[in-house]
PDB file of C-alpha atoms in Angstrom:
ATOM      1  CA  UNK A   1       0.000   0.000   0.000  1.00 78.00           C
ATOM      2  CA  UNK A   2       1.740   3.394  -1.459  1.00 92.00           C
ATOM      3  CA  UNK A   3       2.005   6.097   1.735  1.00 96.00           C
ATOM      4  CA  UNK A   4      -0.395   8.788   0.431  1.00 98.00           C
ATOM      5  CA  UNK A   5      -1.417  12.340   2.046  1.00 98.00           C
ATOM      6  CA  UNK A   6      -3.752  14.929   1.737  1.00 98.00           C
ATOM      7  CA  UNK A   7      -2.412  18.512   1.879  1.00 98.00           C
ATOM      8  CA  UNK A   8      -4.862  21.478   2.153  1.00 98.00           C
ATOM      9  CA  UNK A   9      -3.357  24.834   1.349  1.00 98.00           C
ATOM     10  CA  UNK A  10      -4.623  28.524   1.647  1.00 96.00           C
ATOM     11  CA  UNK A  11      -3.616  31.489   3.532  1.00 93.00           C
ATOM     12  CA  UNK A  12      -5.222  34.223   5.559  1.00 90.00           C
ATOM     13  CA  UNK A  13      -4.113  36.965   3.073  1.00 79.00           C
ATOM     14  CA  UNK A  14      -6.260  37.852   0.432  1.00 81.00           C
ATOM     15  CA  UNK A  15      -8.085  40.731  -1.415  1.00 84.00           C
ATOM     16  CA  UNK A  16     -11.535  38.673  -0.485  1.00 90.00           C
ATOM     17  CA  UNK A  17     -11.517  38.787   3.210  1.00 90.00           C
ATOM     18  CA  UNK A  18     -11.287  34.996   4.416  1.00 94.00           C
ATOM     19  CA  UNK A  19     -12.075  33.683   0.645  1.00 95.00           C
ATOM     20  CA  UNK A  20     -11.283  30.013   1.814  1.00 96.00           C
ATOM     21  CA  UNK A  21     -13.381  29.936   5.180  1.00 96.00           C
ATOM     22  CA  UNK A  22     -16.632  31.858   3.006  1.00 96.00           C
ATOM     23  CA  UNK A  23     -19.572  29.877   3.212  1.00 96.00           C
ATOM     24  CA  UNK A  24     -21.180  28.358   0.084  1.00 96.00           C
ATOM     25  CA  UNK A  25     -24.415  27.267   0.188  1.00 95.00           C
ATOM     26  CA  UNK A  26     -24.061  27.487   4.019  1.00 95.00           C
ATOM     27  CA  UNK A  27     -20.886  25.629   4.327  1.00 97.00           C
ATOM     28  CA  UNK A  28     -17.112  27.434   4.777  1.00 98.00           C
ATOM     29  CA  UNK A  29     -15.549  26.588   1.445  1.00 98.00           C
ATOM     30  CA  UNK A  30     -12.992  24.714   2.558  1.00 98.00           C
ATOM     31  CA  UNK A  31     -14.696  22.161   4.223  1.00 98.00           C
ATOM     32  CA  UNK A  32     -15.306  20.726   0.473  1.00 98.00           C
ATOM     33  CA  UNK A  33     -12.097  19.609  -0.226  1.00 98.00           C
ATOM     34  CA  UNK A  34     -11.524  18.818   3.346  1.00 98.00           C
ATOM     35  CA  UNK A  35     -14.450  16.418   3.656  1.00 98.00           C
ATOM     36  CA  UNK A  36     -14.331  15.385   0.315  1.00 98.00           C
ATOM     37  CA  UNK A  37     -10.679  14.250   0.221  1.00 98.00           C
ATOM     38  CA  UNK A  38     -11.603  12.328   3.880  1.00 98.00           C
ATOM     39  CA  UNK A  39     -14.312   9.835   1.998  1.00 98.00           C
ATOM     40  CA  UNK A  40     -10.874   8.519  -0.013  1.00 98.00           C
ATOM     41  CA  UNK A  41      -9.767   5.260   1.889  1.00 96.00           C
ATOM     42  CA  UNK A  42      -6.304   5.259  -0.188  1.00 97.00           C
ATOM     43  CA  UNK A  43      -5.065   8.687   1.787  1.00 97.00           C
ATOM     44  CA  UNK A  44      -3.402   7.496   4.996  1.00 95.00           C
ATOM     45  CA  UNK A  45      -2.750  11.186   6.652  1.00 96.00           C
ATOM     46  CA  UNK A  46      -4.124  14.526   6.140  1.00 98.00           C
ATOM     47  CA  UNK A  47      -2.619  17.996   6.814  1.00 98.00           C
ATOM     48  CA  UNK A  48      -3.251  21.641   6.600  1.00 98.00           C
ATOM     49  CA  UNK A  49      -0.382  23.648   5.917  1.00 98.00           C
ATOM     50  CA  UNK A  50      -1.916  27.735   6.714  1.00 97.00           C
ATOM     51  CA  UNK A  51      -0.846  30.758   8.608  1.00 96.00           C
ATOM     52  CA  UNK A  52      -4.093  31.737   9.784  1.00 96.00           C
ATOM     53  CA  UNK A  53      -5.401  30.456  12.778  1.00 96.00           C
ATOM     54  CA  UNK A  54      -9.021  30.340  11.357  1.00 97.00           C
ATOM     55  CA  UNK A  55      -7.896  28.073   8.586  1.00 97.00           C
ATOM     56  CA  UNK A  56      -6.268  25.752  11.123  1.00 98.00           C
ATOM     57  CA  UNK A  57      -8.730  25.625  13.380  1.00 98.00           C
ATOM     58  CA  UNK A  58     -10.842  24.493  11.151  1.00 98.00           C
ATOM     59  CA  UNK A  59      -9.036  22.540   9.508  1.00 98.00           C
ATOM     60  CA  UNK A  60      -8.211  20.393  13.114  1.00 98.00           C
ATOM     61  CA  UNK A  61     -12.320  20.141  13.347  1.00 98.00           C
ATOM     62  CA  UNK A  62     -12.225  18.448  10.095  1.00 98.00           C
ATOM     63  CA  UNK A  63      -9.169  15.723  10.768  1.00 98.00           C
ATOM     64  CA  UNK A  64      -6.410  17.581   9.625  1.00 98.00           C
ATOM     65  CA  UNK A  65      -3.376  18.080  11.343  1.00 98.00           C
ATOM     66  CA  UNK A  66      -2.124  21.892  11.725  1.00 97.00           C
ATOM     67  CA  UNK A  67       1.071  22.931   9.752  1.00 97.00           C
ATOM     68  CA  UNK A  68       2.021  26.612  10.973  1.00 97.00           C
ATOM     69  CA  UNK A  69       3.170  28.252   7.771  1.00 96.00           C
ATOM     70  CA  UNK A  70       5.976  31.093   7.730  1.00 95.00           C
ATOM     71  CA  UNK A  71       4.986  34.506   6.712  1.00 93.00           C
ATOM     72  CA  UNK A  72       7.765  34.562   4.143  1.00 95.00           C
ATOM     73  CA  UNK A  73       5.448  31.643   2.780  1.00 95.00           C
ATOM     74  CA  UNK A  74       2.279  33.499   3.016  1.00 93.00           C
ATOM     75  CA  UNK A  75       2.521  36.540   0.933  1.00 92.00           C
ATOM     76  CA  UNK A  76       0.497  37.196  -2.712  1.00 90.00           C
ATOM     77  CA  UNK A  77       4.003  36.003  -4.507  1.00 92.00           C
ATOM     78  CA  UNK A  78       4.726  32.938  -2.525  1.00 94.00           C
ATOM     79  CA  UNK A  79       4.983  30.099  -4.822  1.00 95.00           C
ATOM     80  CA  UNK A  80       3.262  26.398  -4.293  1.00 95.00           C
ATOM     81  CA  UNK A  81       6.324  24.598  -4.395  1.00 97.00           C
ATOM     82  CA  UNK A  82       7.424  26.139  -1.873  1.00 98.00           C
ATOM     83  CA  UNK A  83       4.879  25.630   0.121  1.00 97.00           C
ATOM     84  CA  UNK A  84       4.618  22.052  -0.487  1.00 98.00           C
ATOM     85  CA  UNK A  85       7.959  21.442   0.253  1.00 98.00           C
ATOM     86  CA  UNK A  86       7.750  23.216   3.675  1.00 98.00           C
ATOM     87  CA  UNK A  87       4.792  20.845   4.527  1.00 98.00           C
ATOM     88  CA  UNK A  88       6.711  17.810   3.475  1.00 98.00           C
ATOM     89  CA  UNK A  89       9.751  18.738   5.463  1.00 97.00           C
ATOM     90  CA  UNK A  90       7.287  19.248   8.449  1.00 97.00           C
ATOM     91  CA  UNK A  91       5.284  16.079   8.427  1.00 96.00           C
ATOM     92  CA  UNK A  92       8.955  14.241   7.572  1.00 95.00           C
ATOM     93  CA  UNK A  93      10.218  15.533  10.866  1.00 95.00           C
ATOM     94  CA  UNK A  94       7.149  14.657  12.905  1.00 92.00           C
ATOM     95  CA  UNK A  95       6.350  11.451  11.499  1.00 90.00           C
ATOM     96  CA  UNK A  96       9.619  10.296  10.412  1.00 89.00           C
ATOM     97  CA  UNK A  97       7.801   9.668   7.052  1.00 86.00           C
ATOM     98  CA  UNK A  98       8.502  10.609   3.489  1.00 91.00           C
ATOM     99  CA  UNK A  99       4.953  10.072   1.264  1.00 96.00           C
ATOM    100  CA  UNK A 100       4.882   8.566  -2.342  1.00 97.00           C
ATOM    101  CA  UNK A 101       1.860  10.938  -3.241  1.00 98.00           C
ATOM    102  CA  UNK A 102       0.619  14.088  -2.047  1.00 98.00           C
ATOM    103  CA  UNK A 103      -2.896  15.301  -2.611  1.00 98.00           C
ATOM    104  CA  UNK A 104      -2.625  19.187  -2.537  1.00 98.00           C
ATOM    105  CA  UNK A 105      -6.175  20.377  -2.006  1.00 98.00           C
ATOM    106  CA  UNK A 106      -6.678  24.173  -2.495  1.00 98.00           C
ATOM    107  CA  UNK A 107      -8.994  25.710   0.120  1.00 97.00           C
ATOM    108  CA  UNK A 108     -10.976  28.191  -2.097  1.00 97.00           C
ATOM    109  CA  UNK A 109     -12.019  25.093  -4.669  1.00 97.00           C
ATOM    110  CA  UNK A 110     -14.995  24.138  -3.420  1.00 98.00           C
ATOM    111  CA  UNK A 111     -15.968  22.292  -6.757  1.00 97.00           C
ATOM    112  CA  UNK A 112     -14.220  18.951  -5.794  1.00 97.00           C
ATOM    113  CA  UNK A 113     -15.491  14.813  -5.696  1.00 97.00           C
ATOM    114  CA  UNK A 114     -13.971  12.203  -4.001  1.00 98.00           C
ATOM    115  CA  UNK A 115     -15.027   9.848  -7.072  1.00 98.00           C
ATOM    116  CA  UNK A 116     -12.366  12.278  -8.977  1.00 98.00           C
ATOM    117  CA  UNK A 117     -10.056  12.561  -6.237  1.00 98.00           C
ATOM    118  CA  UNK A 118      -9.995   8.257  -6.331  1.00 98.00           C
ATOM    119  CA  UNK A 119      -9.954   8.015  -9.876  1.00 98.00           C
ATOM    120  CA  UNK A 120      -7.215  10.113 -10.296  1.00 98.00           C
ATOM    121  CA  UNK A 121      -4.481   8.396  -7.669  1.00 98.00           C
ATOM    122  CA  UNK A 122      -5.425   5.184  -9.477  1.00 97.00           C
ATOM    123  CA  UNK A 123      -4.352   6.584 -12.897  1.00 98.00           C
ATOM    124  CA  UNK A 124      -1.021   7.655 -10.973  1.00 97.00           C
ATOM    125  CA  UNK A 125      -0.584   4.017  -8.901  1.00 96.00           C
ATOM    126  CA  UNK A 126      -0.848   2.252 -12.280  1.00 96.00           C
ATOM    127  CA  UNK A 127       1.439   3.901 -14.856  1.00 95.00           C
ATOM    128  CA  UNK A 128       5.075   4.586 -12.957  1.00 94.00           C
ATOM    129  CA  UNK A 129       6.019   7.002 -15.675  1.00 97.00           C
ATOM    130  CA  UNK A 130       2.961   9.674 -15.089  1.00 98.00           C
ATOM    131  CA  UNK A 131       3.932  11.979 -12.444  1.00 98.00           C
ATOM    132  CA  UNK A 132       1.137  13.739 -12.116  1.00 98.00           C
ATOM    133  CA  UNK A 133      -2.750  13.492 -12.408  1.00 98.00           C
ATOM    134  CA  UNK A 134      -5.103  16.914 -12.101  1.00 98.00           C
ATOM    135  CA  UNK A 135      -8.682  17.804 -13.325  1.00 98.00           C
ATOM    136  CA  UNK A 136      -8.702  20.057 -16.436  1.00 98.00           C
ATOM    137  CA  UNK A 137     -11.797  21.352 -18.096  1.00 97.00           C
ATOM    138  CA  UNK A 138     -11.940  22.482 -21.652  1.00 96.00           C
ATOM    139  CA  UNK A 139     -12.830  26.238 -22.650  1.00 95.00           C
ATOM    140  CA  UNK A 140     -12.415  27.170 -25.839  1.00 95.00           C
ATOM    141  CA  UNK A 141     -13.765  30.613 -25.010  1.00 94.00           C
ATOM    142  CA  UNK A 142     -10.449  31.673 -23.780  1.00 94.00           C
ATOM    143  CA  UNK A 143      -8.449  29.563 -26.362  1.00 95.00           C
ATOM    144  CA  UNK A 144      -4.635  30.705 -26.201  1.00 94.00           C
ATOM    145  CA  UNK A 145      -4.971  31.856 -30.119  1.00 95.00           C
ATOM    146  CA  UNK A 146      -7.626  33.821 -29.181  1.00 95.00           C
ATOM    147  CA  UNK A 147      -5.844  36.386 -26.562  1.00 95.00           C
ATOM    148  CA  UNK A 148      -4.359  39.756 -27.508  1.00 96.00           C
ATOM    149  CA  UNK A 149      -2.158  41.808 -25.728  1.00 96.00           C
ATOM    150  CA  UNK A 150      -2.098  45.695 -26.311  1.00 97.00           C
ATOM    151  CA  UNK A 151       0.707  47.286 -27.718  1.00 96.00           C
ATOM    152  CA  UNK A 152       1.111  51.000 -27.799  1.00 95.00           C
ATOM    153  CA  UNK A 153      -2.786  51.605 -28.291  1.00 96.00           C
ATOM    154  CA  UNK A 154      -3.945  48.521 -30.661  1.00 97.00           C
ATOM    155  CA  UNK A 155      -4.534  44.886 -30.045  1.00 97.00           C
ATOM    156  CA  UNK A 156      -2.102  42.699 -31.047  1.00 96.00           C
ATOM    157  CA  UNK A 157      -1.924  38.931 -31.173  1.00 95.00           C
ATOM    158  CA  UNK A 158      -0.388  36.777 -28.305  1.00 95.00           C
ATOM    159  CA  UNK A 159       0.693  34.091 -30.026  1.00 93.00           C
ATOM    160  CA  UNK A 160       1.710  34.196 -33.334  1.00 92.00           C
ATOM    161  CA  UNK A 161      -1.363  32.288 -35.741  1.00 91.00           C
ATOM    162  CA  UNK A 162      -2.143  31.363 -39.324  1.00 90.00           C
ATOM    163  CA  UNK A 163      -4.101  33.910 -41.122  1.00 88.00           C
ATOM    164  CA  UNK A 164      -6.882  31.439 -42.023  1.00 92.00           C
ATOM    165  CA  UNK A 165      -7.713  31.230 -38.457  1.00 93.00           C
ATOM    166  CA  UNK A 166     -11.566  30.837 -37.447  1.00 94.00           C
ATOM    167  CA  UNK A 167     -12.698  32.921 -35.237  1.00 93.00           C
ATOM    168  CA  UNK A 168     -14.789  30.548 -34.199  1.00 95.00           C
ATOM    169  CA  UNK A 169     -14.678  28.875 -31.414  1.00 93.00           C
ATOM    170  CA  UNK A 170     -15.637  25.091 -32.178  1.00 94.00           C
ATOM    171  CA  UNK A 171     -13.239  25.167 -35.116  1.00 95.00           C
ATOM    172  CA  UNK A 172     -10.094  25.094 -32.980  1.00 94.00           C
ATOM    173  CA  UNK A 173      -8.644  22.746 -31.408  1.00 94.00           C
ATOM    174  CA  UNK A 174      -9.935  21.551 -27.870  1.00 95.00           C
ATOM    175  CA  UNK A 175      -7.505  23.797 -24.984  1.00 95.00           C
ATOM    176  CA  UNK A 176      -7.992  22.490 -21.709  1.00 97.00           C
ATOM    177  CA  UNK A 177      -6.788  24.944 -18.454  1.00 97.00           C
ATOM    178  CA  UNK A 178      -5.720  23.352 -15.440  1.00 97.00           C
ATOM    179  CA  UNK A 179      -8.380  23.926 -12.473  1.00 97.00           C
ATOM    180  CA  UNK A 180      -7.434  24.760  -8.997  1.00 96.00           C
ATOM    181  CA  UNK A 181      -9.550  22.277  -6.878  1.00 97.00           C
ATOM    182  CA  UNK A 182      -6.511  19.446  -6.159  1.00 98.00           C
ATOM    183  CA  UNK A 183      -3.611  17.753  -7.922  1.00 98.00           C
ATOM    184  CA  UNK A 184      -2.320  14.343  -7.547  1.00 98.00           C
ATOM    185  CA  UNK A 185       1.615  14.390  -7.100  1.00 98.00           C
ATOM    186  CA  UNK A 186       4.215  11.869  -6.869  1.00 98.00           C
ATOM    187  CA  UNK A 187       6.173  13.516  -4.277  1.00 97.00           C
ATOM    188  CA  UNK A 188       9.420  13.063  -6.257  1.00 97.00           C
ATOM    189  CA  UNK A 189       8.637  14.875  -9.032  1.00 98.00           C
ATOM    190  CA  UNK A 190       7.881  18.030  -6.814  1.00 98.00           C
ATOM    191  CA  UNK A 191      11.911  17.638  -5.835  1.00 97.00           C
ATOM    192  CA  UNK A 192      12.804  17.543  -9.623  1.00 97.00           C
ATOM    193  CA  UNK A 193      10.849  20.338 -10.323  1.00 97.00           C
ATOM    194  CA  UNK A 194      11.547  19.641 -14.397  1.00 97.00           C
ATOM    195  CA  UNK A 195       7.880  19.855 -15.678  1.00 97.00           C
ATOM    196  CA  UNK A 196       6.333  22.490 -17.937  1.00 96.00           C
ATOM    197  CA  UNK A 197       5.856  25.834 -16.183  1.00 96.00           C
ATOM    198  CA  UNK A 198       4.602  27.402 -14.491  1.00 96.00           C
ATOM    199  CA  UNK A 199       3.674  24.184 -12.647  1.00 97.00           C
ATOM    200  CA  UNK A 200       7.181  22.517 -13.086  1.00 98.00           C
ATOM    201  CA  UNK A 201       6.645  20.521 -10.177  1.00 98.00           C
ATOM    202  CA  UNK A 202       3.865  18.318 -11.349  1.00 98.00           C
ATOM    203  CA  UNK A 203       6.676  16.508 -13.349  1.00 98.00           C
ATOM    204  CA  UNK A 204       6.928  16.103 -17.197  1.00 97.00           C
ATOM    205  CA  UNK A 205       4.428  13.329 -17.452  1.00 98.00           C
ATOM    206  CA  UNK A 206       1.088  15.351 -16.431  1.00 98.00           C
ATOM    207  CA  UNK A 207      -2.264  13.334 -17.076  1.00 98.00           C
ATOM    208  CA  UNK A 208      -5.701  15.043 -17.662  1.00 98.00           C
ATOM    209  CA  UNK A 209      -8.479  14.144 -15.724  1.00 98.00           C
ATOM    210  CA  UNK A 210     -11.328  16.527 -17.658  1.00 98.00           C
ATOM    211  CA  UNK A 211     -14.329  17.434 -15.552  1.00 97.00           C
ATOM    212  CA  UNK A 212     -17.228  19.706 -16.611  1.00 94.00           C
ATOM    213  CA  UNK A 213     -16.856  22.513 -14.207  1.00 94.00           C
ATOM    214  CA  UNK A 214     -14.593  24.105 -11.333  1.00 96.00           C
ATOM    215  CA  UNK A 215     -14.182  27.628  -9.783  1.00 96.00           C
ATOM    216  CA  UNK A 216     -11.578  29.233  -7.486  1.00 95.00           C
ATOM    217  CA  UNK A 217     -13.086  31.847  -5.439  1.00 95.00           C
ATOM    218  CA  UNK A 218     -11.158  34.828  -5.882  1.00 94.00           C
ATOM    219  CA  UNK A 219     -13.788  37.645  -5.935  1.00 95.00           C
ATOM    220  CA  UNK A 220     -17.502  38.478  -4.478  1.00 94.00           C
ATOM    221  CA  UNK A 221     -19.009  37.075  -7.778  1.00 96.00           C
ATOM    222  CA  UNK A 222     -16.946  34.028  -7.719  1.00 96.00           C
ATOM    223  CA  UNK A 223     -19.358  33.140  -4.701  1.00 95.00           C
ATOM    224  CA  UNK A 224     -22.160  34.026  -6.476  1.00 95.00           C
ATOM    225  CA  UNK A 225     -21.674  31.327  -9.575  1.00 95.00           C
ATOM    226  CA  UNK A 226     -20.542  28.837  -6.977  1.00 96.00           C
ATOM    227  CA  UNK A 227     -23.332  28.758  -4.705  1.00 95.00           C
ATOM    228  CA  UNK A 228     -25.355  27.970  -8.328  1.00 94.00           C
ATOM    229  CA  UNK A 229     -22.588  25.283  -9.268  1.00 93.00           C
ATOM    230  CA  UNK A 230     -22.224  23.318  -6.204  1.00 93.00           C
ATOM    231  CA  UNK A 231     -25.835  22.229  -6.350  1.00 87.00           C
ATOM    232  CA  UNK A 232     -25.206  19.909  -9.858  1.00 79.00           C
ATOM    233  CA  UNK A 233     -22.032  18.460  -8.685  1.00 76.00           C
TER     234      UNK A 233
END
């Protein structure tokens, strides 16, 4: 049996005042991933790495253990892998244990399913040379050929594309954007840190897992659309 943990992140900082401890529909959006990742039989540990108290306290309600975060760790530009690392060093000392795969669970994702959460280490477990496995869901709206930037006072394109381009959507090719509800990590590819950025720690060997819908609250009408999403999941 491969030693697998759940990791919930999220800090107190934020331009939404306590975005990951907001209820939707009348539950503190964290609890989601917390409870969700708990119905998984394959996770043997689960940890909250945080430096708000709020967060933690919760957090310890739901059957994670507490991992004070740093405040050089908690700012706007602190990165994930840094992070993660600081919460594997942390449950290495205490429990004298280094895990295969880490579940990071992100605390303002409430759109989450243990069925995915499951489905997903399995896909890891069997093929040794995927490193990672994360939800993705496809949105051709905001295809990558579609962006512009501005330059001096016009729009330019992004990324350089033919001239026979639709401007269609359905005529391009599927794009898929990685969501922000959990990712399924073999522990040593977050030590190689040789994947694609700007998530170079998920490994080179990424697998999809494409769901329908997610949302990371980040604003006052992020709530808004996932109160209305969280009923169909």
């Amino acid at each position: 049996k491969m030693n697998i943990v759940a990791l919930l992140t999220g800090r107190g900082g934020s331009n939404l005042k306590d975005k990951n401890i907001i209820k939707i529909n009348g539950v503190p959006c964290m609890q989601y991933p917390c409870k969700e990742a708990k119905n998984v039989q394959e996770i043997k540990n689960y940890f909250a790495s945080s430096d708000d108290k709020k967060i933690l306290n919760l957090a310890t309600k739901l059957g994670y253990e507490s991992i004070k975060r740093p405040k050089k760790l908690s700012k706007a530009n602190s990165k994930h892998i840094d992070v993660i690392k600081h919460a594997l060093k942390a449950i290495n000392d205490k429990h004298k244990t280094s895990p295969e795969i880490i579940i990071v669970l992100l605390a303002n994702a409430p759109i989450i399913k243990s069925e995915w959460i499951r489905k997903c280490i399995n896909i890891l477990k069997k093929d040794k040379k995927t490193s990672a496995v994360v939800p993705v869901i496809e949105n051709n709206d905001h295809h990558p050929l579609r962006a512009k930037k501005i330059k001096g006072s016009y729009l330019k394109e992004f990324i350089k594309a033919n001239s026979n381009l639709s401007s269609n959507r359905q005529d391009l090719e599927k794009n898929y954007f990685l969501c922000h509800n959990f990712w399924v990590i073999r522990t040593e590819s977050i030590y190689k840190n040789n994947g694609y950025p700007p998530w170079k720690f998920m490994g080179k060997n990424v697998k999809p897992y494409v769901i329908n819908k997610s949302i990371d609250i980040h604003t006052a009408e992020d709530i808004i659309l996932a109160n209305y999403l969280i009923k169909d999941i």
